[in-house]
Coordinates of C-alpha atoms in Angstrom, one line a residue:
Chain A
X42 CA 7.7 -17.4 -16.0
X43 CA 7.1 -14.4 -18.5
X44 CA 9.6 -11.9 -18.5
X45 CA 8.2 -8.7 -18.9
X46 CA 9.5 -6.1 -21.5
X47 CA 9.1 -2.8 -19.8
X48 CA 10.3 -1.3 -23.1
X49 CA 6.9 -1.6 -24.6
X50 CA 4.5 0.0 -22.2
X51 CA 1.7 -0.1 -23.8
X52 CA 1.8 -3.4 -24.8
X53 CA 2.3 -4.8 -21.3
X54 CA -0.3 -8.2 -20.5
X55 CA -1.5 -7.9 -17.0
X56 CA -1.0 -11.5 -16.7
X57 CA -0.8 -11.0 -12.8
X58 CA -0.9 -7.4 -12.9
X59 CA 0.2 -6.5 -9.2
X60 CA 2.5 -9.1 -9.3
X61 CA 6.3 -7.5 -8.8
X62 CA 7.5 -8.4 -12.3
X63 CA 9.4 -5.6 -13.6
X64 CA 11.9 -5.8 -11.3
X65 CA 12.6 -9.4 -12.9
X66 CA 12.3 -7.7 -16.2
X67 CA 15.3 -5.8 -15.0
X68 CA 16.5 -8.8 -14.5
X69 CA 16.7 -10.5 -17.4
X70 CA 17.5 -7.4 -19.3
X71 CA 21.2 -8.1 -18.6
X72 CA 21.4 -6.0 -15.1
X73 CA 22.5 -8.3 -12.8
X74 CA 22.4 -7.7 -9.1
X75 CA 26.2 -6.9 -8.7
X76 CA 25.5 -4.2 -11.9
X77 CA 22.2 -2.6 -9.5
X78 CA 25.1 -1.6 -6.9
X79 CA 26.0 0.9 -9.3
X80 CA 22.9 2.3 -10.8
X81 CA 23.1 3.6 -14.3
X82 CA 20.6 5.4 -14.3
X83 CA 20.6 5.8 -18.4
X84 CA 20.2 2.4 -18.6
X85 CA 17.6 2.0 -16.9
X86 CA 15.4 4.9 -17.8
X87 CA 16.5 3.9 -21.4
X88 CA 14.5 0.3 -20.5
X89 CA 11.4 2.1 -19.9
X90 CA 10.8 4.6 -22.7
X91 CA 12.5 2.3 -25.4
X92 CA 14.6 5.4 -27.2
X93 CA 17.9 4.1 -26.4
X94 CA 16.6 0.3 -26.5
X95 CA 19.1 -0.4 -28.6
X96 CA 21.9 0.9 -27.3
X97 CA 21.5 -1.0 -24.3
X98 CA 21.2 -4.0 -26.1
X99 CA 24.6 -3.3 -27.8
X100 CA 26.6 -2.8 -24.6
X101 CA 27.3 -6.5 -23.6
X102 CA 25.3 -8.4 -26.8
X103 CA 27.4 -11.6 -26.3
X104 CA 26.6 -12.4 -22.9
X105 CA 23.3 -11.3 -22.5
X106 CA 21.5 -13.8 -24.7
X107 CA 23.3 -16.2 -22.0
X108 CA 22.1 -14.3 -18.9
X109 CA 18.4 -13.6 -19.9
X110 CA 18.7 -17.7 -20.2
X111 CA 20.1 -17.6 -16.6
X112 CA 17.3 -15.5 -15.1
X113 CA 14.4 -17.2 -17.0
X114 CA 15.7 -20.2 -15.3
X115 CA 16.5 -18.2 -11.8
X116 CA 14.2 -16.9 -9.4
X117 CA 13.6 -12.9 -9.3
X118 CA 14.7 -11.4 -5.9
X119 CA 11.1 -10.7 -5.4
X120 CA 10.1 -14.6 -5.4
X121 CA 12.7 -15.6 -3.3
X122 CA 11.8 -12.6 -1.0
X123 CA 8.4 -13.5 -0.8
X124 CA 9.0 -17.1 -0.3
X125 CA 11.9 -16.4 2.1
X126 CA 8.7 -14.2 3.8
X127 CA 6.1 -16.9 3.5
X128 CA 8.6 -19.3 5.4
X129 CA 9.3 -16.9 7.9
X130 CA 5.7 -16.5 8.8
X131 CA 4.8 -19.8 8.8
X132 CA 7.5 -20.9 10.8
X133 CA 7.0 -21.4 15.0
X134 CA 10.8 -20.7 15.5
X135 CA 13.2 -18.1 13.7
X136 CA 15.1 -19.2 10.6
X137 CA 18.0 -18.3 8.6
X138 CA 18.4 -14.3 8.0
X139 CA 19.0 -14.0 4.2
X140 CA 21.2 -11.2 4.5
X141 CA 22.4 -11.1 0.5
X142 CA 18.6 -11.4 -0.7
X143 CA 17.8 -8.2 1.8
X144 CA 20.8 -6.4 0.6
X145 CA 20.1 -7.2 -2.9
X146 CA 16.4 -6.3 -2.3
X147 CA 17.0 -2.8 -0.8
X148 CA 19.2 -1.8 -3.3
X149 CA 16.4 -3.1 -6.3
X150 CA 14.4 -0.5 -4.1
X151 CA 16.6 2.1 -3.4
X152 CA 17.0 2.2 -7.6
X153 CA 13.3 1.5 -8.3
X154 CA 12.6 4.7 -6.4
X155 CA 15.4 6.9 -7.6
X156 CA 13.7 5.8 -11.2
X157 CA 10.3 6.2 -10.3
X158 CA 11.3 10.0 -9.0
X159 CA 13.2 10.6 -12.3
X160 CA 9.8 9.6 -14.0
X161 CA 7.8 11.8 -12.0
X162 CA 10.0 14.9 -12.6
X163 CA 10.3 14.2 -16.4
X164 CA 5.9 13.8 -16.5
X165 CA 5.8 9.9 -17.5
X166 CA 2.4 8.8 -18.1
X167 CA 1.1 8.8 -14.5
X168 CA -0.7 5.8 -14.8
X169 CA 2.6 3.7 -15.7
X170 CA 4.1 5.6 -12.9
X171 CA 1.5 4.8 -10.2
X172 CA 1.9 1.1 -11.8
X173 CA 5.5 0.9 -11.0
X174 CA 5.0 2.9 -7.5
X175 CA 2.6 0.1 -6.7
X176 CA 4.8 -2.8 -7.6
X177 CA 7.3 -0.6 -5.2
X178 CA 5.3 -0.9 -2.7
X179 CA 4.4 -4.2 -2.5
X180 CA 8.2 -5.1 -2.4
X181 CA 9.0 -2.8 0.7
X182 CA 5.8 -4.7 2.5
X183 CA 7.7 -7.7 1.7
X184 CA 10.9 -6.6 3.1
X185 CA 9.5 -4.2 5.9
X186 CA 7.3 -8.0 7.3
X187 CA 9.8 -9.9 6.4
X188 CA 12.2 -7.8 9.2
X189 CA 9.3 -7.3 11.0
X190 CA 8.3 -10.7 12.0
X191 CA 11.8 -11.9 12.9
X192 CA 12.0 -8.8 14.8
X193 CA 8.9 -10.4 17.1
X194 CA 9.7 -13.5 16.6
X195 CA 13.3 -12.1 18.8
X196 CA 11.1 -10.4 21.0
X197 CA 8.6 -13.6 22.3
X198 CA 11.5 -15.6 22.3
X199 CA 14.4 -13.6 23.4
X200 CA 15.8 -16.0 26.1
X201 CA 15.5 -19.1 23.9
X202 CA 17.1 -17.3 21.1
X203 CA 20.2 -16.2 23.2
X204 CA 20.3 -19.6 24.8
X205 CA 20.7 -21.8 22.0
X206 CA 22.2 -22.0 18.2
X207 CA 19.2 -20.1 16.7
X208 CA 21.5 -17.3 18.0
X209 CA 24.1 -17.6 14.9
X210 CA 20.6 -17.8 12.7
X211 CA 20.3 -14.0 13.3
X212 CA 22.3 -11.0 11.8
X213 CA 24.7 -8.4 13.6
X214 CA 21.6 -6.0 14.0
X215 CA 19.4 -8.3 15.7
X216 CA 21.6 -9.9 17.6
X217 CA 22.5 -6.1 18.8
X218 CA 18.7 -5.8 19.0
X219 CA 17.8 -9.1 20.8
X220 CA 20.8 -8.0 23.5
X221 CA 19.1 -5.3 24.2
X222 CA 16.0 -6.8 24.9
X223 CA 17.1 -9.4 27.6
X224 CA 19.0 -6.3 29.3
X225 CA 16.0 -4.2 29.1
X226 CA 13.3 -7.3 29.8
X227 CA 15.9 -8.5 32.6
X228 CA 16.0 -5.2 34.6
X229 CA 12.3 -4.9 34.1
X230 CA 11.6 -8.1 35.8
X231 CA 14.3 -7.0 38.3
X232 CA 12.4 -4.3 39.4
X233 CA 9.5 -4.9 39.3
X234 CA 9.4 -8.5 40.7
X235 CA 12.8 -9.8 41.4
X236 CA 14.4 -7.9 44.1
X237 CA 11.6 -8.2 46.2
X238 CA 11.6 -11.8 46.5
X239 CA 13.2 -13.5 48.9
X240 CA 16.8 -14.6 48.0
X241 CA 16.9 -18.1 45.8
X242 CA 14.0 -16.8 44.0
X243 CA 15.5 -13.7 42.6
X244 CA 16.5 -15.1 39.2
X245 CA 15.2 -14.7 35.8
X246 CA 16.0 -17.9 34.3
X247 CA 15.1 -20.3 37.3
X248 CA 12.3 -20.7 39.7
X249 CA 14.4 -20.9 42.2
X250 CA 18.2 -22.7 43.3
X251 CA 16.6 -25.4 43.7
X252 CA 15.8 -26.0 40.1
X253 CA 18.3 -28.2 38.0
X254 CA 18.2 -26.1 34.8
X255 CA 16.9 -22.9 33.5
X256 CA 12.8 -24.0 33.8
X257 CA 11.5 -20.0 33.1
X258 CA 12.8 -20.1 29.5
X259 CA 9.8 -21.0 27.2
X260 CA 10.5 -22.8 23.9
X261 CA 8.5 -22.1 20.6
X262 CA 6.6 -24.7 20.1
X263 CA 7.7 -26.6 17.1
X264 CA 4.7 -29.5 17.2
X265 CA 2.5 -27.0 16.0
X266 CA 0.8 -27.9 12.2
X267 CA 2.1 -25.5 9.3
X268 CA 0.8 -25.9 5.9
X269 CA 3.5 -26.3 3.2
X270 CA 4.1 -27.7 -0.6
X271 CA 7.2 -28.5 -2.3
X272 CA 8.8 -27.6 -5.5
X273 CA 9.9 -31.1 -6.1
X274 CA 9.2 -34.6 -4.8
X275 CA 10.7 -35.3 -2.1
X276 CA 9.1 -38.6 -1.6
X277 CA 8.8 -40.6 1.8
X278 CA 9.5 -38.9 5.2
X279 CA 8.5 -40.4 8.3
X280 CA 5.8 -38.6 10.5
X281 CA 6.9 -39.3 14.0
X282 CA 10.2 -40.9 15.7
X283 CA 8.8 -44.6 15.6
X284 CA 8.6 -44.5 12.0
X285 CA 4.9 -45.9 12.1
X286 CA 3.5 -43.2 9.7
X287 CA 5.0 -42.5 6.6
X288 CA 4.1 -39.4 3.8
X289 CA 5.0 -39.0 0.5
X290 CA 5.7 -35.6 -0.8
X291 CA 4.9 -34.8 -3.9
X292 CA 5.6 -31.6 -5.9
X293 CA 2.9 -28.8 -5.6
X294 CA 0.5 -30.5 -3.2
X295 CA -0.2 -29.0 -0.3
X296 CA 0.3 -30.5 3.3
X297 CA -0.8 -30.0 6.1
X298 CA 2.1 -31.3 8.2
X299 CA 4.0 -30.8 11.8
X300 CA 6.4 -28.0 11.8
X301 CA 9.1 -30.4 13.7
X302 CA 9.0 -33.5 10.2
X303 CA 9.8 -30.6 7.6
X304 CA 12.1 -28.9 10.0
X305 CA 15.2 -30.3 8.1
X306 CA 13.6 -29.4 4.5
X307 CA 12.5 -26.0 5.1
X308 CA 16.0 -25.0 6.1
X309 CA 17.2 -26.6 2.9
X310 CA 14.9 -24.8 1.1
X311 CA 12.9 -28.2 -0.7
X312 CA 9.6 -27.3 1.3
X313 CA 7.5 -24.0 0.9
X314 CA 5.6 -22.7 3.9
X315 CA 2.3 -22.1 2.5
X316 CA -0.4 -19.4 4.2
X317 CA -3.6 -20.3 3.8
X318 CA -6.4 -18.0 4.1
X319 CA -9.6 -19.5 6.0
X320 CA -12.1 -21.2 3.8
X321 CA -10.1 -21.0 0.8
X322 CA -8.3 -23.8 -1.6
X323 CA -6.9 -25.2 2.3
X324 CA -10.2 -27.9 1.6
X325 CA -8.3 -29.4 -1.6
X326 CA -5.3 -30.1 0.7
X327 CA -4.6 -33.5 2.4
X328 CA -5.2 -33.8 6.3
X329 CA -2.7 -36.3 8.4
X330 CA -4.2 -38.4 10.7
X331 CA -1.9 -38.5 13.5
X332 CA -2.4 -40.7 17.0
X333 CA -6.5 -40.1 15.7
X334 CA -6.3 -36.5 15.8
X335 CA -7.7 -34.6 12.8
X336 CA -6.8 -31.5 11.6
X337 CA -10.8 -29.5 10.6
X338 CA -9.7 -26.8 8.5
X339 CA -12.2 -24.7 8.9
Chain B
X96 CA -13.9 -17.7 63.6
X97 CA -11.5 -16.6 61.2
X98 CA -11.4 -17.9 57.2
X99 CA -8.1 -19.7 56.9
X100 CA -6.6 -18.1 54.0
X101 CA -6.1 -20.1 51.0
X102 CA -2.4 -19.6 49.1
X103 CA -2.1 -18.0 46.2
X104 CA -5.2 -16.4 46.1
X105 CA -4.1 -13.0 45.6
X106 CA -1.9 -14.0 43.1
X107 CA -4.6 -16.1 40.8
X108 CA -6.2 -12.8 40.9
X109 CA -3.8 -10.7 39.4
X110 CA -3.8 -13.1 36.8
X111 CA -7.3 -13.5 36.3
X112 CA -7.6 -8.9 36.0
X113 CA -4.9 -9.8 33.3
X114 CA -7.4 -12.9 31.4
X115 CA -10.5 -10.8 31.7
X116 CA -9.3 -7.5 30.5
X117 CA -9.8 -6.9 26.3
X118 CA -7.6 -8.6 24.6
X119 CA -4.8 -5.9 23.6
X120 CA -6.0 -3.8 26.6
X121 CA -3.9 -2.7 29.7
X122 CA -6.4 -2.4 32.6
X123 CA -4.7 -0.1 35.3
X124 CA -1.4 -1.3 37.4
X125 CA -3.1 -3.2 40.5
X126 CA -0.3 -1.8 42.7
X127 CA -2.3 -3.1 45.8
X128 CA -2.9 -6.2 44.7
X129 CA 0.9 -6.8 43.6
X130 CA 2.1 -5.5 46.8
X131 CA 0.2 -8.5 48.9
X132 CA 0.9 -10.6 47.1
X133 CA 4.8 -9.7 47.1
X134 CA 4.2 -9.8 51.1
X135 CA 2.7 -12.8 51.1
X136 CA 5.7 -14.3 49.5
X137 CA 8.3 -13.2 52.1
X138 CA 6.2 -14.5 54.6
X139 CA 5.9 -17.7 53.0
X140 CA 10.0 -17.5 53.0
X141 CA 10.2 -16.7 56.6
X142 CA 7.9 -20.1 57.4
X143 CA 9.7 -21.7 55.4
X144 CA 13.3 -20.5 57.6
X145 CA 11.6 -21.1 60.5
X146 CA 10.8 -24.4 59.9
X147 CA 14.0 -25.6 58.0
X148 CA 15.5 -23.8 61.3
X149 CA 13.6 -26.3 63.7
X150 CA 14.0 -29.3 61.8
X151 CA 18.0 -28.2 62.0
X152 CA 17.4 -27.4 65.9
X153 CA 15.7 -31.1 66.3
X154 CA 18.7 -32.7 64.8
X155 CA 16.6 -33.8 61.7
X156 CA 18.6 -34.1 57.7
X157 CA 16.8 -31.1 56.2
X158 CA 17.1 -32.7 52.8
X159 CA 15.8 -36.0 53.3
X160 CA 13.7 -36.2 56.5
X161 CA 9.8 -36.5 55.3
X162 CA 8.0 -35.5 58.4
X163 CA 5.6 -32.8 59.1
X164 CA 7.9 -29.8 58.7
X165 CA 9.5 -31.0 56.0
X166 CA 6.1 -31.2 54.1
X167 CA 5.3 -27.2 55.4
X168 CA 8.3 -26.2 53.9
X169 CA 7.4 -27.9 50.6
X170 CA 3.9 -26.3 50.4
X171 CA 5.5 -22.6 51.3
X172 CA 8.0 -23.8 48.7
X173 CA 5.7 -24.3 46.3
X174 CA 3.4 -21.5 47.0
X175 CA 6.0 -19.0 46.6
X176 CA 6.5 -20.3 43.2
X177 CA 3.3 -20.0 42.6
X178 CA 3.2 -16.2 43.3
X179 CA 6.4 -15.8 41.9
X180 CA 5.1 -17.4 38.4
X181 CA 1.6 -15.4 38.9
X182 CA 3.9 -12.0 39.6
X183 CA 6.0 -13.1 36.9
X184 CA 2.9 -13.3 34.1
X185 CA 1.4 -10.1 35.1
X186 CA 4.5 -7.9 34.6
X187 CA 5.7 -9.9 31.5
X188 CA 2.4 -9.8 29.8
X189 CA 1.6 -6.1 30.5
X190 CA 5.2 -6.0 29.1
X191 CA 3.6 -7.9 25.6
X192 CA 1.2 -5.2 25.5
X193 CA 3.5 -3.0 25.7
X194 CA 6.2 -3.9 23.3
X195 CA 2.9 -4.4 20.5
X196 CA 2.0 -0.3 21.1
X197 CA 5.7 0.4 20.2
X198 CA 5.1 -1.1 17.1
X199 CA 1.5 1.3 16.5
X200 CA 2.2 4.4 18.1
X201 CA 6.1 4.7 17.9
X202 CA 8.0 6.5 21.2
X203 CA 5.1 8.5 22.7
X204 CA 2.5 6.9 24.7
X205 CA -1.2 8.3 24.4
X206 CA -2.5 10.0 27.5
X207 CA -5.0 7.5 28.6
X208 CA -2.6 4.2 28.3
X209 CA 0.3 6.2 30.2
X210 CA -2.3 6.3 33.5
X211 CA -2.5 2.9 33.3
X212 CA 0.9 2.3 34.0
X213 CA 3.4 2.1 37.1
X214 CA 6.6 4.1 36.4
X215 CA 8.5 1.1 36.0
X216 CA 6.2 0.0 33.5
X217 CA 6.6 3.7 31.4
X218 CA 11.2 3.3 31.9
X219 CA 10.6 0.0 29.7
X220 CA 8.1 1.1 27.0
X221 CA 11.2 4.0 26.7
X222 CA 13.6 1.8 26.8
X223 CA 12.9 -0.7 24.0
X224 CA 11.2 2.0 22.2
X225 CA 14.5 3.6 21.5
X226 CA 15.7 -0.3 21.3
X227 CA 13.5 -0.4 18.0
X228 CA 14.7 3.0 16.8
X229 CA 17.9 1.6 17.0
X230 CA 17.7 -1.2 15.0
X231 CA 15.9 1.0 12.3
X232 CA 18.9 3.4 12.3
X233 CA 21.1 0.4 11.4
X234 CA 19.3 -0.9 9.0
X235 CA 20.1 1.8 6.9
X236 CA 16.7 3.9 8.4
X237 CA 14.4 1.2 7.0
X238 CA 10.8 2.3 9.5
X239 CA 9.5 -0.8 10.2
X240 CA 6.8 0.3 11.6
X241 CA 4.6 1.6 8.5
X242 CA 3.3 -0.5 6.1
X243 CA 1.6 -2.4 8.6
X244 CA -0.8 -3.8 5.9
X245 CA 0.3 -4.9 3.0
X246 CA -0.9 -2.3 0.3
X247 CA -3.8 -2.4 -2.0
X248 CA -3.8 1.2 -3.4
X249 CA -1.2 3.3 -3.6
X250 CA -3.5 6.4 -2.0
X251 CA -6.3 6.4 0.2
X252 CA -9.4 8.9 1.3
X253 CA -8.5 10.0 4.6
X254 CA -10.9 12.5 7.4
X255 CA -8.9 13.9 9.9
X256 CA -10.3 13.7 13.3
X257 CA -8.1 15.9 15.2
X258 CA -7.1 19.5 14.6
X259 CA -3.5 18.8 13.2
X260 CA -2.3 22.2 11.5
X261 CA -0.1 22.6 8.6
X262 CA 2.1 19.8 8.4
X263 CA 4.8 18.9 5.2
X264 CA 3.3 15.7 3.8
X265 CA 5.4 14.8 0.6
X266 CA 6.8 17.7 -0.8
X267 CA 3.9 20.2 -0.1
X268 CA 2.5 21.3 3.4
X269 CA -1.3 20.2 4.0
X270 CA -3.8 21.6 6.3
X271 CA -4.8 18.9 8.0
X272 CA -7.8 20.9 9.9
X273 CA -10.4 18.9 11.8
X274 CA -12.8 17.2 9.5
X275 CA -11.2 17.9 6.6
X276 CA -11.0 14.9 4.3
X277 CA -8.0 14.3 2.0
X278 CA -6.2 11.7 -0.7
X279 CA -3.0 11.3 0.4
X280 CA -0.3 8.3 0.5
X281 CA -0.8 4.9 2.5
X282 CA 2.8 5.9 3.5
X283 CA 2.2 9.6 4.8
X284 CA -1.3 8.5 6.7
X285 CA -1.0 5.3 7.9
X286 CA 1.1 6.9 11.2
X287 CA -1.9 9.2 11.4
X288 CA -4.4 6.4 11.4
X289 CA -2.8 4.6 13.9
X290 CA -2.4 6.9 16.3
X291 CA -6.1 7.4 15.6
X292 CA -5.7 11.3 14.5
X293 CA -7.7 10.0 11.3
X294 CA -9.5 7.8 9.6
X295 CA -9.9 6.2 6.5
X296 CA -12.8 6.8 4.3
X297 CA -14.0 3.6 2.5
X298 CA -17.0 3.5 -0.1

C-alpha cells in the first residue's frame, strides 16, 4: 500500500489517482484518529505545503517511525469504510453498524473540509485543491450510501428488524428511526385497511386469530447468491446442511456463493462482499453447482 | 341468468392496476375498486357468522365437524384472506413508492403525484418524510439524500428548465433563469436535477 506524501505535491504518482489516499497519508504521518478529534489545523496545513515539514516531524520523532509502521500495516478509514460499504450492499439482511469507523470517518471529513476551505481562502493551486475536493467527495458518497442503504434496508424490513436480534445490529438513531417507521407504517395500514375489516382480521402481524404465529412478517431472503473473496484462506466450508458439497476458500478468488454459507465469516470480517459489475471480470470467477442449478453470469 | 361471482376478483384487480402500472409509477388511488372490495370482505364475514351460527344452532362442534357448512366457512375464510392480502399489497406497495420519492424529492410532493393519492396516502409520505429529517438532524445534519451517485467530477454543466430566480448557491447568489445554462457543484444541483427543475448537459 503506498503511503502518499502530500508534502510533495508536485511529485505526487497517480498510481490510482481518485483513489482516497491522502487521508491515509494523514495517517501515517503520525495523526492518529484520536489526534483528528482535535484538529491542528497547523499541522495539517504544514503537511500540504511542506514549510513547516520539519517541524512536524520533530514534534513526536520517537514514536512516529513506530506508527507510520502501524498504519502501513493497518487499513485507512477509507478501506475499511468502503469495505464495510461493499458488505453492506451486498448483503440480503442488515449487518453490524460500525459506529467508531462512521465517527472516525466524519470527523476525517469534517477536518478534510475545514482544510480544503483554508486552501481555498489562502489561493492553493486550484488544481491540487479540486484534487483533494474530489477525494472529499468520494468519501462522503461512501458514508452518505453506506447510511443510506441500511436506512432502506430498515425500511423493507422494518417488522423483521424489530422482531428479531438484528435489532441490537442497529444504532440509537436507527433504532429511533426504524420505531418510527412501524408506528407510521402500522397506523397507515390501520387506516387504510385494518379497521375496516371485520374483527380477527384487523391485525398487522397476523392474517387472522386463527394463525399460530406472526405469518405477515416477510424475512430477507438470505438463500440469495452474493459474490465475495477473502483476504485469507479460509479453506473448506460446507455448502449446505448435509455436508454433501464442500468449497475451499482461497485468498483473493472470487465466489460466487449463497449468502446464508458465508453468513458466519462476513460478520467476522474473513469474507469480502464483492460487486460485480455485469459483463466484467465476474467470468474469471468460479460458479457452484448446487442441486444442478447453475449460476449464468451474464 | 345471473354470472355467479367468482371471489376475489375485485381484489386480483387491484393488484394487477398495481403490476401493470410503470415500474416506479403511482397510477391514481382506485378508491372504487378498494371500497368493493373492503365490502366484499364483510360480507364474506357475515356468511361466515351465519354459518358458524347454524352449525352452533344444529348442535354441530364448530371446530371439528367437516360437513358442508364447515367447508363454506373455510372458503369465506380463506377468501377474506385473500382480499385482506390483495388490500394489504396495494396500500403497502403504493406505500414503497412512496417512501422511494422521499428519498428524490425531499418533503414536498410534485403536483401531479399528490392527485394520485388518497389523503391517507399524502398523512404518511408527511409522516416519514419528517421521519427521515429526523434521523438526518441526529446524525449530526448529515443529508442523505444528495449524493445519490457516486461522484465523477466535482462540477457539472447544468440548463435550467424552470424559471428559478436568484437563489444563494455557495457563497454567491445565481440567476438561475429559464434556459440559462451554468457550471455549478454536483452538491448544489443535484436537488435541482431531481426535482427535475434542470438538467445536466453532457458532451
Amino acid at each position: 500500500m503506498t503511503v502518499w506524501s502530500p508534502l510533495a505535491p508536485l511529485q505526487f504518482q497517480f498510481p490510482r489517482p481518485l483513489q482516497f489516499q491522502f487521508l491515509s497519508a494523514l495517517h501515517g504521518r503520525g495523526l492518529h484518529a484520536s489526534q483528528l478529534t482535535h484538529p491542528h489545523p497547523s499541522t495539517a496545513a504544514a503537511g500540504v505545503t511542506g514549510e513547516m515539514a520539519t517541524a512536524s516531524e520533530d514534534e513526536s520523532a520517537p514514536s512516529r517511525i513506530d506508527e507510520e509502521d502501524e498504519s502501513l500495516k493497518l487499513e485507512s478509514d477509507v478501506e475499511l469504510l468502503k469495505r464495510a460499504w461493499q458488505n453492506e450492499k451486498g448483503a440480503p439482511e442488515i449487518l453490524e453498524y460500525q459506529s467508531a469507523l462512521v465517527r472516525r470517518s466524519s470527523q476525517q471529513i469534517h477536518l478534510m473540509e475545514d482544510l480544503i476551505e483554508e486552501l481555498t481562502k489562502r489561493g492553493d493551486d486550484p488544481l491540487i485543491v479540486s484534487i483533494y475536493q474530489m477525494d472529499l467527495d468520494r468519501a462522503q458518497f461512501l458514508l452518505r450510501s453506506y447510511l443510506r442503504i441500511r436506512l432502506q434496508k430498515i425500511e423493507a424490513t422494518m417488522l423483521h428488524v424489530a422482531k428479531t436480534d438484528l435489532w441490537n445490529r442497529l444504532s440509537r438513531q436507527e433504532q429511533n428511526f426504524a420505531q418510527r417507521c412501524i408506528e407510521d407504517m402500522g397506523s397507515h395500514m390501520d387506516e387504510s385497511v385494518l379497521s375496516k375489516l371485520p374483527s380477527g382480521y384487523q391485525s398487522n402481524l397476523k392474517q387472522s386469530n386463527a394463525s399460530d404465529e406472526d405469518d405477515m412478517v416477510p424475512e430477507p431472503n438470505l438463500n440469495t447468491f452474493v459474490f465475495c473473496k477473502s483476504q485469507n484462506s479460509i479453506g473448506a466450508i460446507t455448502l449446505d446442511d448435509s455436508g454433501d458439497e464442500i468449497v475451499d476458500l482461497v485468498a483473493g478468488e472470487l465466489y460466487v456463493l449463497r449468502y446464508k454459507t458465508i453468513k458466519p465469516y462476513v460478520e467476522r470480517d474473513y469474507v469480502c462482499l464483492w460487486l460485480v459489475k455485469r459483463g466484467s471480470q465476474a467470468l474469471n470467477c468460479r460458479h457452484f453447482r448446487l442441486n444442478s442449478k447453475t449460476i449464468f453470469l451474464a | 341468468m345471473e354470472q355467479a361471482e367468482m371471489y376475489g376478483r375485485r381484489g386480483c384487480q387491484l393488484v394487477k392496476e398495481l403490476a401493470s402500472a410503470e415500474p416506479g409509477q403511482l397510477t391514481r388511488f382506485n378508491d372504487d375498486l378498494f371500497n368493493q372490495v373492503i365490502k366484499e370482505c364483510n360480507v364474506h364475514y357475515s356468511q361466515f357468522y351465519e354459518l358458524t351460527r347454524k352449525m352452533q344452532e344444529e348442535g354441530l362442534d364448530v371446530q371439528f365437524t367437516r360437513n358442508a357448512d364447515h367447508f363454506g366457512m373455510l372458503i369465506h375464510h380463506l377468501s377474506l384472506l385473500r382480499n385482506k392480502r390483495c388490500l394489504m399489497a396495494y396500500m403497502y406497495k403504493r406505500a414503497d413508492i412512496l417512501r422511494s420519492l422521499s428519498w428524490k424529492v425531499g418533503r414536498v410532493l410534485p403536483p401531479e403525484i399528490e392527485g394520485k393519492l388518497s389523503d391517507i396516502e399524502k398523512h404518511y409520505f408527511k409522516n416519514h418524510a419528517s421521519a427521515l429529517q429526523c434521523y438526518m438532524r441526529e446524525m449530526d445534519c448529515l443529508d442523505l439524500t444528495v449524493d445519490m451517485v457516486p461522484p465523477k467530477d466535482p462540477y457539472i454543466k447544468v440548463r435550467v428548465l424552470e424559471d428559478i430566480g436568484v437563489t444563494a448557491i455557495g457563497d454567491k447568489d445565481t440567476n438561475l433563469a429559464c434556459h440559462s445554462i451554468h457550471f455549478l457543484k454536483c452538491t448544489e444541483a443535484e436537488p435541482y436535477i431531481m426535482q427535475g427543475m434542470m438538467e445536466e448537459l453532457v458532451g
